[in-house]
mmCIF file of C-alpha atoms in Angstrom:
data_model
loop_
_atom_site.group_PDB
_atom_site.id
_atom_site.type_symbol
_atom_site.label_atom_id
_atom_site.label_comp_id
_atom_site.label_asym_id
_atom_site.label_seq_id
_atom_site.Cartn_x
_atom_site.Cartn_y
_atom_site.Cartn_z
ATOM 1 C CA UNK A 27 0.000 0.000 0.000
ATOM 2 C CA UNK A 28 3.048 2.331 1.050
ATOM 3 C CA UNK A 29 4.253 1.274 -2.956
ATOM 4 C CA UNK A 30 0.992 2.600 -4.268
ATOM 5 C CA UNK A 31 1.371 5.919 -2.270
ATOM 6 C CA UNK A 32 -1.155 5.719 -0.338
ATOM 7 C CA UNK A 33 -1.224 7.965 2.768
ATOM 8 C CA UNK A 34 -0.627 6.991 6.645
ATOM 9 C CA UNK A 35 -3.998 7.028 7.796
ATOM 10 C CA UNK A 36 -5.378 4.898 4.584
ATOM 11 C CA UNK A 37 -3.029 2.247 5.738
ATOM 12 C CA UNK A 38 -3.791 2.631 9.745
ATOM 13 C CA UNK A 39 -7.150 2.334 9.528
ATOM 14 C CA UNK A 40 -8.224 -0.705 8.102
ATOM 15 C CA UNK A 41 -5.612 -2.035 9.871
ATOM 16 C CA UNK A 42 -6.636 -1.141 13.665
ATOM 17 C CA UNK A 43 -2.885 0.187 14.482
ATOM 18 C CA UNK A 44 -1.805 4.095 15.073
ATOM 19 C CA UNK A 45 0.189 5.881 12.446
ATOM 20 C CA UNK A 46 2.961 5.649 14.719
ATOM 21 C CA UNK A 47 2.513 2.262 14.384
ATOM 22 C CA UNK A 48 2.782 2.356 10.513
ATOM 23 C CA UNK A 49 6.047 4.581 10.648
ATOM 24 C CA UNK A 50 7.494 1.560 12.304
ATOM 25 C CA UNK A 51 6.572 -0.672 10.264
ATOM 26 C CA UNK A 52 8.143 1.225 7.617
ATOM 27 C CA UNK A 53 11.236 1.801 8.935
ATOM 28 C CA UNK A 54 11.577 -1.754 9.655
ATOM 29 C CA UNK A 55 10.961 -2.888 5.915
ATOM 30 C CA UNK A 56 13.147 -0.311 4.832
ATOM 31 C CA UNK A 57 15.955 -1.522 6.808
ATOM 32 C CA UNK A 58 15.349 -5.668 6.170
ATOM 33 C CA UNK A 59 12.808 -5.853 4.098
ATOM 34 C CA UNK A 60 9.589 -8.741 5.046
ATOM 35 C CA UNK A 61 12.129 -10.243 7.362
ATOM 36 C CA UNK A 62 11.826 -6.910 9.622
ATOM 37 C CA UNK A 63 7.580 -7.150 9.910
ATOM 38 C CA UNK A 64 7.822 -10.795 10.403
ATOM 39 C CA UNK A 65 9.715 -10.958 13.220
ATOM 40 C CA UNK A 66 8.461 -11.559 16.968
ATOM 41 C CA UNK A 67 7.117 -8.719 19.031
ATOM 42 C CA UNK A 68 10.309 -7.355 20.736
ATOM 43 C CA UNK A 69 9.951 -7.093 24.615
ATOM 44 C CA UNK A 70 7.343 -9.808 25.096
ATOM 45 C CA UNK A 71 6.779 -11.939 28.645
ATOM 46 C CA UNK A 72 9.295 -12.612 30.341
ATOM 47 C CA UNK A 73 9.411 -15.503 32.959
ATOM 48 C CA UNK A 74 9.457 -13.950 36.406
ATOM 49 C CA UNK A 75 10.376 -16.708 38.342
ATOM 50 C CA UNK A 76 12.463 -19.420 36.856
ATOM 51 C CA UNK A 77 11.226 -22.917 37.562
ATOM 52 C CA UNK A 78 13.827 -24.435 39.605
ATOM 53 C CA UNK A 79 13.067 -21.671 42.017
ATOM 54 C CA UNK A 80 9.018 -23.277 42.848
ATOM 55 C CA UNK A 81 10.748 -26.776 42.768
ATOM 56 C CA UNK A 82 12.694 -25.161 45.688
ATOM 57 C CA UNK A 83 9.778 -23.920 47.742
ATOM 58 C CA UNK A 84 7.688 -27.200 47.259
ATOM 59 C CA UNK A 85 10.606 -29.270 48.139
ATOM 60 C CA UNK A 86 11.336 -27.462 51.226
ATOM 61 C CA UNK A 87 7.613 -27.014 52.464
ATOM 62 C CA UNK A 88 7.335 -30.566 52.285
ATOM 63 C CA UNK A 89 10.230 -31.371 54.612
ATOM 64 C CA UNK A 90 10.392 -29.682 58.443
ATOM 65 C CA UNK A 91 12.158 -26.217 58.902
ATOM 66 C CA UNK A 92 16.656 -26.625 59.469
ATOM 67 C CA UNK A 93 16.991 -26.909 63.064
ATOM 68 C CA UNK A 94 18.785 -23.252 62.461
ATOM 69 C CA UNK A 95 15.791 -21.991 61.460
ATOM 70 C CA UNK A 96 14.122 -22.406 64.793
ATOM 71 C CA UNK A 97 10.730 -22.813 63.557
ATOM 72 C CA UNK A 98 8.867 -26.116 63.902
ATOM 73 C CA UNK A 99 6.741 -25.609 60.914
ATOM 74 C CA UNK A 100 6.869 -23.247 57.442
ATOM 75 C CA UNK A 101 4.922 -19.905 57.404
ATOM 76 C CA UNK A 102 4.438 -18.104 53.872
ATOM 77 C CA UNK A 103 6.729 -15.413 55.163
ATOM 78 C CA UNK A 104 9.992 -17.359 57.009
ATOM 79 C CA UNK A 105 9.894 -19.503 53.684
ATOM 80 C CA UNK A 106 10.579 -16.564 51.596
ATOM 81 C CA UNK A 107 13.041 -15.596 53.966
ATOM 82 C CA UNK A 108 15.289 -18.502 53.846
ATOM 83 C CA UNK A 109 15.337 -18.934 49.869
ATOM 84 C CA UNK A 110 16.271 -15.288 49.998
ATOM 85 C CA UNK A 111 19.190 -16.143 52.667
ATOM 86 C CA UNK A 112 20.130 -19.506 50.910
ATOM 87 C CA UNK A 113 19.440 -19.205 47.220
ATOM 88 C CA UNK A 114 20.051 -15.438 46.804
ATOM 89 C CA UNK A 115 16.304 -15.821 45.261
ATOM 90 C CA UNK A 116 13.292 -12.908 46.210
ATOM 91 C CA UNK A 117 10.535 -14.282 46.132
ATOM 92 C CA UNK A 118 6.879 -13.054 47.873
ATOM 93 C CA UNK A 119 5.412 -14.639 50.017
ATOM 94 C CA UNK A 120 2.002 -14.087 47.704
ATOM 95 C CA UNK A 121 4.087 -16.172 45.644
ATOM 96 C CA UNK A 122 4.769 -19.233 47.908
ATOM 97 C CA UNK A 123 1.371 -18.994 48.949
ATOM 98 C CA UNK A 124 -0.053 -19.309 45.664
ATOM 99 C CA UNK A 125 2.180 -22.967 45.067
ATOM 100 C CA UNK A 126 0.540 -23.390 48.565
ATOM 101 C CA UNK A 127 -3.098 -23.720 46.788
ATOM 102 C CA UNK A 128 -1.650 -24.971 43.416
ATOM 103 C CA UNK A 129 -0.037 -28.114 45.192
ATOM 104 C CA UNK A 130 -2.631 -28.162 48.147
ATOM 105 C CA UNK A 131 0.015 -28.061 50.503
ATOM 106 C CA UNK A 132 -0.848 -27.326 54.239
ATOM 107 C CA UNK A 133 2.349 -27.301 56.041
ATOM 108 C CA UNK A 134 1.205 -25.872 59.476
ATOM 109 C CA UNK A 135 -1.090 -29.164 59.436
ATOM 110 C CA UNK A 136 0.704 -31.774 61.780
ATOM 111 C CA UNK A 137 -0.028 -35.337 62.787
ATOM 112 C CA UNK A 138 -0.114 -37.612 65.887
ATOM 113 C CA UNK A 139 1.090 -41.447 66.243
ATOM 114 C CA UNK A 140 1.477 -43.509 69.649
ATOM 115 C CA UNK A 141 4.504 -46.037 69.402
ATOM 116 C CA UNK A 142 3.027 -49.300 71.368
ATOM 117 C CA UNK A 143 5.116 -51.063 74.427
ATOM 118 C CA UNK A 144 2.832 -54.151 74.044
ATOM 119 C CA UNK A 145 5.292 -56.577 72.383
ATOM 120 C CA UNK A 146 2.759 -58.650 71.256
ATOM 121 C CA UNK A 147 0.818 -55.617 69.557
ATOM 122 C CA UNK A 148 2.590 -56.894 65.908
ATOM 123 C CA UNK A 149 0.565 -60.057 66.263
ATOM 124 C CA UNK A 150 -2.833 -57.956 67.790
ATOM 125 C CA UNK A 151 -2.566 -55.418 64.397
ATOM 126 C CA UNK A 152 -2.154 -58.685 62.283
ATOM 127 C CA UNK A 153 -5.359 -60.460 64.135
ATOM 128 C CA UNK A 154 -7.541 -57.074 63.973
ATOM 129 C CA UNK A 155 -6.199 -56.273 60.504
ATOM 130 C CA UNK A 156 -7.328 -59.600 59.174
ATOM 131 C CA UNK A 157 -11.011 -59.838 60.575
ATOM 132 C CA UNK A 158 -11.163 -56.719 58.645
ATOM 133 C CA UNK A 159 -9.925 -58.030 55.387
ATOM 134 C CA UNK A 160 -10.168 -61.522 55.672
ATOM 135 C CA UNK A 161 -12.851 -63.198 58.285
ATOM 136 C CA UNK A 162 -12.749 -66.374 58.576
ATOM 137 C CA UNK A 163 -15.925 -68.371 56.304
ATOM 138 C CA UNK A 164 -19.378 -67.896 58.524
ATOM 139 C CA UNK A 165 -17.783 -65.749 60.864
ATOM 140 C CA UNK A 166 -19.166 -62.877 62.492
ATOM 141 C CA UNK A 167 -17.156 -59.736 63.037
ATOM 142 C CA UNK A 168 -18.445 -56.950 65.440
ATOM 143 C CA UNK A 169 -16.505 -53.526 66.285
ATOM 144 C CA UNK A 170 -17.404 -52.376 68.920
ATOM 145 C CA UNK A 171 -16.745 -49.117 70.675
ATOM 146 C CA UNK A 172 -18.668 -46.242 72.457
ATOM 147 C CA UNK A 173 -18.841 -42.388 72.742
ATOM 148 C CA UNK A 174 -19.160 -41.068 76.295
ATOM 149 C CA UNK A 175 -20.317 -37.637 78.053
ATOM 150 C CA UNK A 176 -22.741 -36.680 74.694
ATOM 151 C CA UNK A 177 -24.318 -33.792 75.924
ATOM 152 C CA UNK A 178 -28.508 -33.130 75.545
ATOM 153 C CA UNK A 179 -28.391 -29.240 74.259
ATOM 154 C CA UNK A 180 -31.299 -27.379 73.705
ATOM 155 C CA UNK A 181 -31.456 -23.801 72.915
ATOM 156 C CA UNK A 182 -32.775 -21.398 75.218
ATOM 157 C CA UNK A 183 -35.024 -20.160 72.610
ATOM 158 C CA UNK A 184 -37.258 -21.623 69.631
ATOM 159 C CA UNK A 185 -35.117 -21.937 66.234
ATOM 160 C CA UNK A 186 -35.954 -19.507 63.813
ATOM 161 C CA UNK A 187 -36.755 -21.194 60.498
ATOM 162 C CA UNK A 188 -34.717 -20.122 57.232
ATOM 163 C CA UNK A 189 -36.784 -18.420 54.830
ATOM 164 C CA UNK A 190 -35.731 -17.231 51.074
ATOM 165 C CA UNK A 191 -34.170 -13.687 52.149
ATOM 166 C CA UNK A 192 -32.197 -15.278 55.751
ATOM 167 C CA UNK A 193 -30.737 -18.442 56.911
ATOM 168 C CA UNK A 194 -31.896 -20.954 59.538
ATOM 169 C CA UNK A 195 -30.900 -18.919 63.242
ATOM 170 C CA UNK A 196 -30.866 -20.080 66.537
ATOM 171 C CA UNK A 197 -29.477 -18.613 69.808
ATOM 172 C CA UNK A 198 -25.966 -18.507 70.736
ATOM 173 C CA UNK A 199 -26.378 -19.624 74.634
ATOM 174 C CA UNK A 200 -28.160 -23.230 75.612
ATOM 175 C CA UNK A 201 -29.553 -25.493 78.309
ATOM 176 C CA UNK A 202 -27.426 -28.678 78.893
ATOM 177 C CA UNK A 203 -30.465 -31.489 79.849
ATOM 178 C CA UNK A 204 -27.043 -33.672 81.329
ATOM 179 C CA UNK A 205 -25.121 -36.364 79.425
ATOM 180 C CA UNK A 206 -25.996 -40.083 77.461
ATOM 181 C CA UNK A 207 -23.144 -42.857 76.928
ATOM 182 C CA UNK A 208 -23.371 -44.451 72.915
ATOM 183 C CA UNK A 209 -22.527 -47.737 72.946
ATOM 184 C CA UNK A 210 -22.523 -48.928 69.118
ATOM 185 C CA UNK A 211 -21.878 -52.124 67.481
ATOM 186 C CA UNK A 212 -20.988 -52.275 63.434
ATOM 187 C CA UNK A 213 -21.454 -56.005 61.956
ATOM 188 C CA UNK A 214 -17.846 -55.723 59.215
ATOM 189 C CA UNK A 215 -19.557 -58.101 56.730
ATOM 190 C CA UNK A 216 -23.110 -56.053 56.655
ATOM 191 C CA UNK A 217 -22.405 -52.696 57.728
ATOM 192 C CA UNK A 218 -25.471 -53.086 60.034
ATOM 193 C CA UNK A 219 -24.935 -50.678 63.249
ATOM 194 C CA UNK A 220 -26.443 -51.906 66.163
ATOM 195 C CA UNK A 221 -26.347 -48.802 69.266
ATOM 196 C CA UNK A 222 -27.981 -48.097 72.536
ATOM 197 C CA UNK A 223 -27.469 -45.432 74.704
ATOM 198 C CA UNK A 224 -27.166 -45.526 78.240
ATOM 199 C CA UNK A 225 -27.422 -43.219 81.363
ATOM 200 C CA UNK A 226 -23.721 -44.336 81.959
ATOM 201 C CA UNK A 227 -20.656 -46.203 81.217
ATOM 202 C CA UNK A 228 -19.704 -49.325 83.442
ATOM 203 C CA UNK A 229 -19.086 -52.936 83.103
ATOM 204 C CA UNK A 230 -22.367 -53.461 83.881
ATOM 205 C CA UNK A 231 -23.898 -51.325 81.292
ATOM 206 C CA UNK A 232 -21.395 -52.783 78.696
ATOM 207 C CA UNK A 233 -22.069 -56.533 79.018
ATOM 208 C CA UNK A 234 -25.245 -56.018 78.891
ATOM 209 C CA UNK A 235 -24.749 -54.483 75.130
ATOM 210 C CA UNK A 236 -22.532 -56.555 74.330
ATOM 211 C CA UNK A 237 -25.498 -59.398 74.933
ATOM 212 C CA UNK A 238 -27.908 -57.793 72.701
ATOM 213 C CA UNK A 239 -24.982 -57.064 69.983
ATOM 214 C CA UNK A 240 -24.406 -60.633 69.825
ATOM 215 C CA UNK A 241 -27.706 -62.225 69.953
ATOM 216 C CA UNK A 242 -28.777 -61.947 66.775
ATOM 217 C CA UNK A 243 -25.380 -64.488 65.966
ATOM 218 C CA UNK A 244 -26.381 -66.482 68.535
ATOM 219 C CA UNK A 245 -25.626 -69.956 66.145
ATOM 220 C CA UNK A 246 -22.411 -68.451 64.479
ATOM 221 C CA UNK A 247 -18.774 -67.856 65.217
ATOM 222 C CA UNK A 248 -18.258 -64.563 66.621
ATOM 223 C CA UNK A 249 -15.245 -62.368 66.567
ATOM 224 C CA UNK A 250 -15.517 -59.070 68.662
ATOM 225 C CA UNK A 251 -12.628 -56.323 68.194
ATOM 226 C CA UNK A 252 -13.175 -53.628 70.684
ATOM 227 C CA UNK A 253 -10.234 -51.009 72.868
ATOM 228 C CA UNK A 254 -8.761 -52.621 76.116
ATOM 229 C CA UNK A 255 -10.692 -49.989 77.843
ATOM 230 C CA UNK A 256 -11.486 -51.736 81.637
ATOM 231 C CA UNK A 257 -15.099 -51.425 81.251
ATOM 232 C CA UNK A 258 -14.635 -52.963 77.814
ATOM 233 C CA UNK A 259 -12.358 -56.284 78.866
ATOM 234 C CA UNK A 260 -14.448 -56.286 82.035
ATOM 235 C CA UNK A 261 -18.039 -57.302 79.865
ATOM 236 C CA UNK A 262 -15.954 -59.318 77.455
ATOM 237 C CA UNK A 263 -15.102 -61.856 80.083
ATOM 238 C CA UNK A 264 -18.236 -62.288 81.690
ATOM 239 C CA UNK A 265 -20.444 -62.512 78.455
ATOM 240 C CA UNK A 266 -18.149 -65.298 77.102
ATOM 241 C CA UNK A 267 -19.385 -67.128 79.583
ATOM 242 C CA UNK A 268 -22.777 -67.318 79.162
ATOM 243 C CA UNK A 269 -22.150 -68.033 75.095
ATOM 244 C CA UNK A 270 -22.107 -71.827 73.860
ATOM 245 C CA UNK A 271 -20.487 -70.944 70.542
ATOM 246 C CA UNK A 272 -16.626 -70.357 69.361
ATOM 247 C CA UNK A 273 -15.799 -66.727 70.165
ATOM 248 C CA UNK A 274 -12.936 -64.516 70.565
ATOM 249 C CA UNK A 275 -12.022 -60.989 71.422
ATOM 250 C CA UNK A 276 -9.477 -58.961 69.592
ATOM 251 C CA UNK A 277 -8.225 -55.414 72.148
ATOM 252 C CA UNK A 278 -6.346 -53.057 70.908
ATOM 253 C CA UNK A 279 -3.737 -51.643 72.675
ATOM 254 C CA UNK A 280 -4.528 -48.232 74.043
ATOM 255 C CA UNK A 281 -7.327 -45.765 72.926
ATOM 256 C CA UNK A 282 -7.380 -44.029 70.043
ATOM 257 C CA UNK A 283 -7.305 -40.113 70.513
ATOM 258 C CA UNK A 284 -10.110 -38.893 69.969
#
């Protein structure tokens, strides 16, 4: 179009660009020719961070802080401050928390275990592990376990229903009616739940769940797995008695926390 003479604005136009735009362009194809408008857009994006630097950050969020560090678990912040002091990198800590989400990493979320002194608990985890997977043919296997000190809440006030405009409410203080004890029983091979609740928790209260739990099996091998809580071991022993069919109880060592 420039050959035929034709002036800045004709050319700018039907083009969408500014006439500063088309002075470039010819000053580029008057120095190279169609090798100067075909080239790439000088400038361009540029990578701000290189790669091995988020490699970095998710490798060291996933393992605890240096014990020079003195920190017992990453923050967004400290992070940024040690590839700074280590890698001569600057990072934000927007940054780091960003790989945060992208890798759904939650460093500042810990764990709990309980190392057993029982040295027969190997054998226990492979006889309670087992049941689980494995029962033996025509076996029954019952967990048992319980929930103590539920509390009976009721609001001091009547709940106010949600309508279209407002959610459900209900008052922030409440009148505790005292406490129940949930005793449950879950059949492995069914999934049925058998539960009862009780005033309290004692052996007393316990064997006699542990009779209705097992009724229903009355003409079947039973295997119970329950905690070695006293109350627990207590019923255990006393309900075997009154049973005229194999059975066998599998404790675990300890309680779980809760």
């Amino acid at each position: 179009m420039e050959g035929e003479r034709h002036r800045r604005k004709d050319i700018a136009e039907p083009l969408g660009v500014s006439l500063s735009t088309v002075d470039r362009w010819k000053t580029r194809y008057a120095q190279r020719g169609l090798a100067g408008l075909e080239s790439g857009r000088p400038g361009g994006a540029r990578e701000q961070v290189p790669a091995w630097v988020r490699a970095r950050v998710i490798a060291l969020t996933r393992m605890t802080p240096p014990a020079v560090t003195g920190l017992s678990h990453w923050s967004t912040r400290e992070l940024a401050k040690y590839v700074k002091r280590t890698d001569n990198v600057s990072v934000s800590w927007h940054y780091i928390a960003r790989i945060w989400r992208e890798e759904n990493l939650r460093p500042h979320r810990g764990g709990i275990f309980k190392i057993s002194k029982d040295p027969a608990f190997a054998d226990k985890v492979a006889d309670v592990v087992g049941l689980y997977l494995a029962p033996p043919g025509g076996a029954v296997v019952l967990s048992i376990d319980g929930k103590t000190r539920i509390q009976a809440l009721d609001r001091t006030q009547p709940v106010l229903l949600g309508t279209f405009s407002a959610t459900e409410k209900r008052t922030h203080d409440y009148v505790r009616h005292g406490t129940t004890n949930l005793f449950a029983a879950l059949d492995v091979g069914t999934g049925e739940v058998t539960g009862e609740c009780e005033p309290s928790r004692n052996g007393k209260n316990v064997l006699a769940f542990l009779k209705k739990a097992v009724k229903p099996h009355a003409d079947k091998e039973i295997h119970v797995v329950l905690d070695n809580l006293s109350t627990h071991t207590q019923g255990c022993f006393k309900v075997v008695d009154g049973l005229h069919q194999p059975w066998s109880a599998s404790c675990a060592r300890g309680r779980r926390p809760s």
